[in-house]
Amino acid sequence: MKIGWIGLGNMGIPMAGNLLAAGYEVKVWNRTPNKAEPLLARGAALAGSLAELAAECDIVFTMVSDDEAVKAVYTGPEGLLTSGARGTLAVDMSTVSPETSRFVAEQCRQAGFRFLDAPVSGSVGPAKEGKLVIMVGGDESDFAQVKPLLDKLGKLALHLGPNGAGTSAKLAINLLLGITVQGAAETLLFARSMGIPTEQMLTIIAESAVGTPLIRGKEASILADDYPAAFALKHMAKDLRLAREEGVSTPLAESVAACYRAALEDGLGDLDVMAILRFLDRK
């Protein structure tokens, strides 16, 4: 089985690397070709075009930044669907709107492709470790075909329904992620205002019923006030915007969406999502 991979950012490189480590033949494409060098050194091949990738691979994964990038990769003038290939299974692991997933799925059907939306929950660490949670929408038989590969990328892969179901679940879990991170940030700032040191409050959180691997994993960044992006704040702001566009309007959803949007406008977008603490501390 020949595997194609499109999108070699912070997530794409370790995920494609896990498929290489599992013994699969992987061919890659990226808008910036030199980003492929770490994978080429491990045995991956480099495609000259998206059409070439689609024509030569049985399954093609896409992991790009947003809705417009997904549409360009699939339906652009030099996109995957211009290849003339038939029967290729495309698996989009990007975080986009359910509407975009359904649109791309229909374009794929018309072109003779099959399509799954399969976004992931987890950032760079779980991607490297193959411990992502993968949420899948599309035909169940297509899911069955790709599941052995998904099992190399994540600790759990769930088929949730037709196209759009995977991206719907991703927006829901990222809403909880945004609320959790902001809640932790507000808790730490409140404790600090009453004289409780941040390091001690982090210990209390970790040992309590509300302690999570997420917050434990952010401890070093919080204590150093240094936020290299595992999951960039700009992506959280985008995901919360998409959730609002899908109709969520509950009090916490409105609050966190506004806060991350303001942090993005304040220039923190390229930092980790936990940099919401720095933004709130300025207020």
Coordinates of C-alpha atoms in Angstrom, one line a residue:
M1 CA 0.0 0.0 0.0
K2 CA 1.4 3.4 -1.0
I3 CA 0.6 6.3 1.3
G4 CA 0.6 10.0 0.4
W5 CA 1.0 12.7 3.0
I6 CA 0.3 16.4 2.4
G7 CA 1.1 19.0 5.1
L8 CA 4.4 18.9 7.0
G9 CA 3.9 21.3 9.9
N10 CA 4.4 20.6 13.6
M11 CA 1.8 17.8 13.5
G12 CA 2.3 16.4 10.0
I13 CA 6.0 15.6 10.3
P14 CA 5.7 13.3 13.4
M15 CA 2.5 11.7 12.1
A16 CA 4.0 10.9 8.7
G17 CA 7.1 9.7 10.5
N18 CA 5.0 7.2 12.5
L19 CA 3.8 5.7 9.3
L20 CA 7.3 5.4 8.0
A21 CA 8.4 3.8 11.3
A22 CA 5.5 1.2 10.8
G23 CA 7.0 0.2 7.5
Y24 CA 4.7 1.9 5.1
E25 CA 5.9 3.4 1.8
V26 CA 5.2 7.2 2.2
K27 CA 5.4 9.9 -0.5
V28 CA 5.0 13.5 0.7
W29 CA 4.2 16.9 -0.6
N30 CA 4.4 20.3 1.0
R31 CA 4.1 23.9 -0.2
T32 CA 7.6 24.4 1.2
P33 CA 9.5 21.4 -0.1
N34 CA 12.5 21.7 2.3
K35 CA 10.2 20.9 5.2
A36 CA 10.2 17.3 3.9
E37 CA 13.9 16.8 4.5
P38 CA 13.6 15.1 7.9
L39 CA 11.2 12.5 6.3
L40 CA 13.3 12.1 3.2
A41 CA 16.2 11.2 5.3
R42 CA 14.1 8.4 6.8
G43 CA 13.1 7.0 3.5
A44 CA 10.1 9.0 2.3
A45 CA 9.8 10.1 -1.3
L46 CA 8.9 13.6 -2.5
A47 CA 6.1 14.2 -4.9
G48 CA 6.5 16.9 -7.6
S49 CA 2.8 17.8 -7.5
L50 CA -0.4 17.0 -5.8
A51 CA -1.7 15.3 -8.9
E52 CA 1.3 13.1 -9.0
L53 CA 0.7 12.1 -5.4
A54 CA -2.9 11.3 -6.0
A55 CA -2.1 9.2 -9.0
E56 CA 0.6 7.1 -7.3
C57 CA -0.9 6.6 -3.9
D58 CA -3.7 4.4 -2.6
I59 CA -4.5 6.5 0.5
V60 CA -3.7 10.2 0.8
F61 CA -3.6 12.0 4.1
T62 CA -4.0 15.8 4.4
M63 CA -3.0 17.8 7.4
V64 CA -3.1 21.5 6.7
S65 CA -4.0 24.7 8.5
D66 CA -7.5 25.8 7.7
D67 CA -10.6 25.6 5.5
E68 CA -9.1 27.5 2.6
A69 CA -5.9 25.4 2.6
V70 CA -8.0 22.2 2.5
K71 CA -10.1 23.5 -0.4
A72 CA -7.0 24.5 -2.3
V73 CA -5.3 21.2 -1.8
Y74 CA -8.3 19.3 -3.1
T75 CA -10.2 21.5 -5.5
G76 CA -7.6 24.1 -6.5
P77 CA -6.4 24.3 -10.2
E78 CA -3.5 22.1 -9.4
G79 CA -5.2 20.1 -6.6
L80 CA -5.5 16.4 -5.9
L81 CA -8.8 16.1 -7.8
T82 CA -7.1 17.2 -11.1
S83 CA -5.1 13.9 -11.2
G84 CA -7.7 11.9 -13.0
A85 CA -7.1 9.1 -10.4
R86 CA -10.1 7.0 -9.5
G87 CA -10.8 5.2 -6.2
T88 CA -8.1 7.0 -4.2
L89 CA -9.1 7.3 -0.5
A90 CA -8.4 10.8 0.8
V91 CA -8.3 11.3 4.6
D92 CA -8.4 14.9 5.8
M93 CA -7.0 15.3 9.3
S94 CA -7.2 19.1 9.4
T95 CA -9.5 21.0 11.7
V96 CA -12.0 22.7 9.5
S97 CA -15.8 23.3 9.6
P98 CA -18.2 20.4 9.0
E99 CA -19.5 22.4 6.0
T100 CA -16.1 22.3 4.4
S101 CA -15.7 18.6 5.1
R102 CA -19.1 17.9 3.4
F103 CA -18.2 20.2 0.5
V104 CA -14.8 18.5 -0.1
A105 CA -16.5 15.0 0.3
E106 CA -18.9 15.8 -2.5
Q107 CA -16.2 17.2 -4.7
C108 CA -14.3 14.0 -4.1
R109 CA -17.3 11.8 -5.0
Q110 CA -17.8 13.7 -8.2
A111 CA -14.1 13.2 -9.1
G112 CA -14.1 9.4 -8.3
F113 CA -12.3 9.8 -5.0
R114 CA -13.4 8.5 -1.5
F115 CA -13.2 10.9 1.4
L116 CA -13.0 10.8 5.2
D117 CA -12.8 13.7 7.6
A118 CA -10.6 12.5 10.5
P119 CA -9.3 15.4 12.6
V120 CA -7.3 14.6 15.8
S121 CA -7.4 15.6 19.4
G122 CA -3.9 16.1 20.8
S123 CA -0.9 18.2 20.1
V124 CA 2.8 17.6 19.1
G125 CA 3.6 15.3 22.0
P126 CA 0.8 12.8 21.4
A127 CA 1.5 13.1 17.6
K128 CA 5.1 12.0 18.2
E129 CA 4.0 9.2 20.5
G130 CA 1.2 7.9 18.3
K131 CA -1.3 8.7 21.0
L132 CA -3.8 11.0 19.3
V133 CA -7.6 10.6 19.4
I134 CA -9.0 10.5 15.9
M135 CA -12.6 11.3 15.1
V136 CA -13.8 10.1 11.7
G137 CA -16.7 10.9 9.5
G138 CA -17.5 9.1 6.2
D139 CA -18.3 5.7 4.8
E140 CA -17.8 2.9 7.4
S141 CA -16.1 0.6 4.8
D142 CA -13.5 3.4 4.1
F143 CA -12.9 3.8 7.8
A144 CA -12.3 0.0 8.1
Q145 CA -9.7 0.2 5.3
V146 CA -7.8 3.0 6.8
K147 CA -8.1 2.0 10.5
P148 CA -4.8 0.0 10.6
L149 CA -3.0 3.2 9.6
L150 CA -4.9 5.3 12.1
D151 CA -3.9 2.8 14.8
K152 CA -0.3 3.8 14.1
L153 CA -1.2 7.5 14.6
G154 CA -3.4 7.4 17.6
K155 CA -4.5 5.5 20.7
L156 CA -8.2 5.7 19.6
A157 CA -9.9 6.0 16.3
L158 CA -13.7 6.3 16.3
H159 CA -16.2 6.2 13.3
L160 CA -18.9 8.7 14.2
G161 CA -21.2 8.9 11.2
P162 CA -21.3 10.5 7.8
N163 CA -18.9 13.1 6.4
G164 CA -18.8 16.1 8.8
A165 CA -19.2 14.0 11.9
G166 CA -15.5 13.9 12.6
T167 CA -15.0 17.6 12.2
S168 CA -18.1 18.3 14.4
A169 CA -16.7 16.2 17.2
K170 CA -13.3 18.0 16.9
L171 CA -14.9 21.4 17.3
A172 CA -16.8 20.1 20.4
I173 CA -13.6 18.7 22.0
N174 CA -11.7 21.8 21.2
L175 CA -14.4 23.9 22.9
L176 CA -13.7 21.9 26.1
L177 CA -9.9 22.4 25.5
G178 CA -10.3 26.1 25.3
I179 CA -12.5 26.3 28.4
T180 CA -10.1 24.1 30.3
V181 CA -7.0 26.1 29.5
Q182 CA -8.6 29.4 30.2
G183 CA -10.1 28.0 33.4
A184 CA -6.7 27.0 34.6
A185 CA -5.2 30.3 33.7
E186 CA -7.9 32.2 35.6
T187 CA -7.5 29.9 38.6
L188 CA -3.7 30.5 38.8
L189 CA -4.2 34.3 38.5
F190 CA -6.8 34.3 41.2
A191 CA -4.6 32.3 43.5
R192 CA -1.7 34.5 42.8
S193 CA -3.8 37.6 43.7
M194 CA -4.3 36.1 47.1
G195 CA -0.6 35.3 47.7
I196 CA -0.6 31.6 46.6
P197 CA 2.5 30.9 44.6
T198 CA 1.9 29.5 41.1
E199 CA 4.1 26.5 41.6
Q200 CA 2.1 25.4 44.7
M201 CA -1.2 26.1 43.0
L202 CA -0.2 23.9 40.1
T203 CA 0.6 21.1 42.6
I204 CA -2.8 21.5 44.1
I205 CA -4.5 21.3 40.7
A206 CA -2.5 18.3 39.7
E207 CA -3.4 16.3 42.8
S208 CA -7.1 17.3 42.8
A209 CA -10.1 15.9 41.0
V210 CA -9.7 18.5 38.3
G211 CA -6.1 17.8 37.6
T212 CA -5.5 16.8 33.9
P213 CA -2.5 15.6 31.8
L214 CA -3.1 18.8 29.8
I215 CA -2.4 21.2 32.6
R216 CA 0.4 19.0 34.0
G217 CA 2.0 19.1 30.6
K218 CA 1.9 22.9 30.6
E219 CA 3.6 23.4 34.1
A220 CA 7.1 24.1 32.8
S221 CA 5.8 26.7 30.3
I222 CA 3.6 28.3 33.0
L223 CA 6.5 28.6 35.5
A224 CA 8.9 29.9 32.9
D225 CA 6.3 32.2 31.3
D226 CA 7.6 30.8 28.0
Y227 CA 5.1 29.4 25.5
P228 CA 6.5 27.6 22.5
A229 CA 3.6 26.4 20.4
A230 CA 2.5 22.8 20.8
F231 CA -1.0 24.0 19.8
A232 CA -0.9 27.6 18.6
L233 CA -3.3 30.0 20.2
K234 CA -4.3 31.2 16.7
H235 CA -5.6 27.8 15.9
M236 CA -7.7 27.7 19.1
A237 CA -9.1 31.1 18.2
K238 CA -10.0 29.7 14.7
D239 CA -11.6 26.6 16.1
L240 CA -13.7 28.5 18.6
R241 CA -14.8 30.8 15.7
L242 CA -15.8 27.7 13.7
A243 CA -17.8 26.4 16.7
R244 CA -19.7 29.6 17.0
E245 CA -20.4 29.5 13.3
E246 CA -21.9 26.0 13.9
G247 CA -24.3 27.5 16.4
V248 CA -22.7 27.2 19.9
S249 CA -23.7 30.2 21.9
T250 CA -23.5 29.1 25.5
P251 CA -22.1 31.4 28.1
L252 CA -18.7 29.8 28.5
A253 CA -18.3 29.3 24.7
E254 CA -19.0 33.0 24.1
S255 CA -16.6 34.0 26.8
V256 CA -13.6 31.9 25.7
A257 CA -14.1 32.7 22.1
A258 CA -14.0 36.4 22.8
C259 CA -10.9 36.0 25.0
Y260 CA -8.9 34.0 22.6
R261 CA -9.9 36.4 19.8
A262 CA -8.6 39.3 21.8
A263 CA -5.4 37.5 22.7
L264 CA -4.9 36.8 18.9
E265 CA -5.4 40.5 18.2
D266 CA -2.9 41.2 21.0
G267 CA -0.2 39.5 19.0
L268 CA -0.1 36.1 20.9
G269 CA -1.3 33.9 18.1
D270 CA 1.9 32.1 17.3
L271 CA 2.5 31.2 21.0
D272 CA 1.0 28.1 22.6
V273 CA -2.6 28.1 23.6
M274 CA -1.5 28.4 27.3
A275 CA -0.3 31.9 26.5
I276 CA -3.9 32.9 27.3
L277 CA -2.4 33.1 30.8
R278 CA -0.1 35.9 29.7
F279 CA -2.9 37.7 28.0
L280 CA -5.2 37.6 31.1
D281 CA -2.3 38.6 33.3
R282 CA -2.0 41.9 31.3
K283 CA -5.7 42.8 32.0

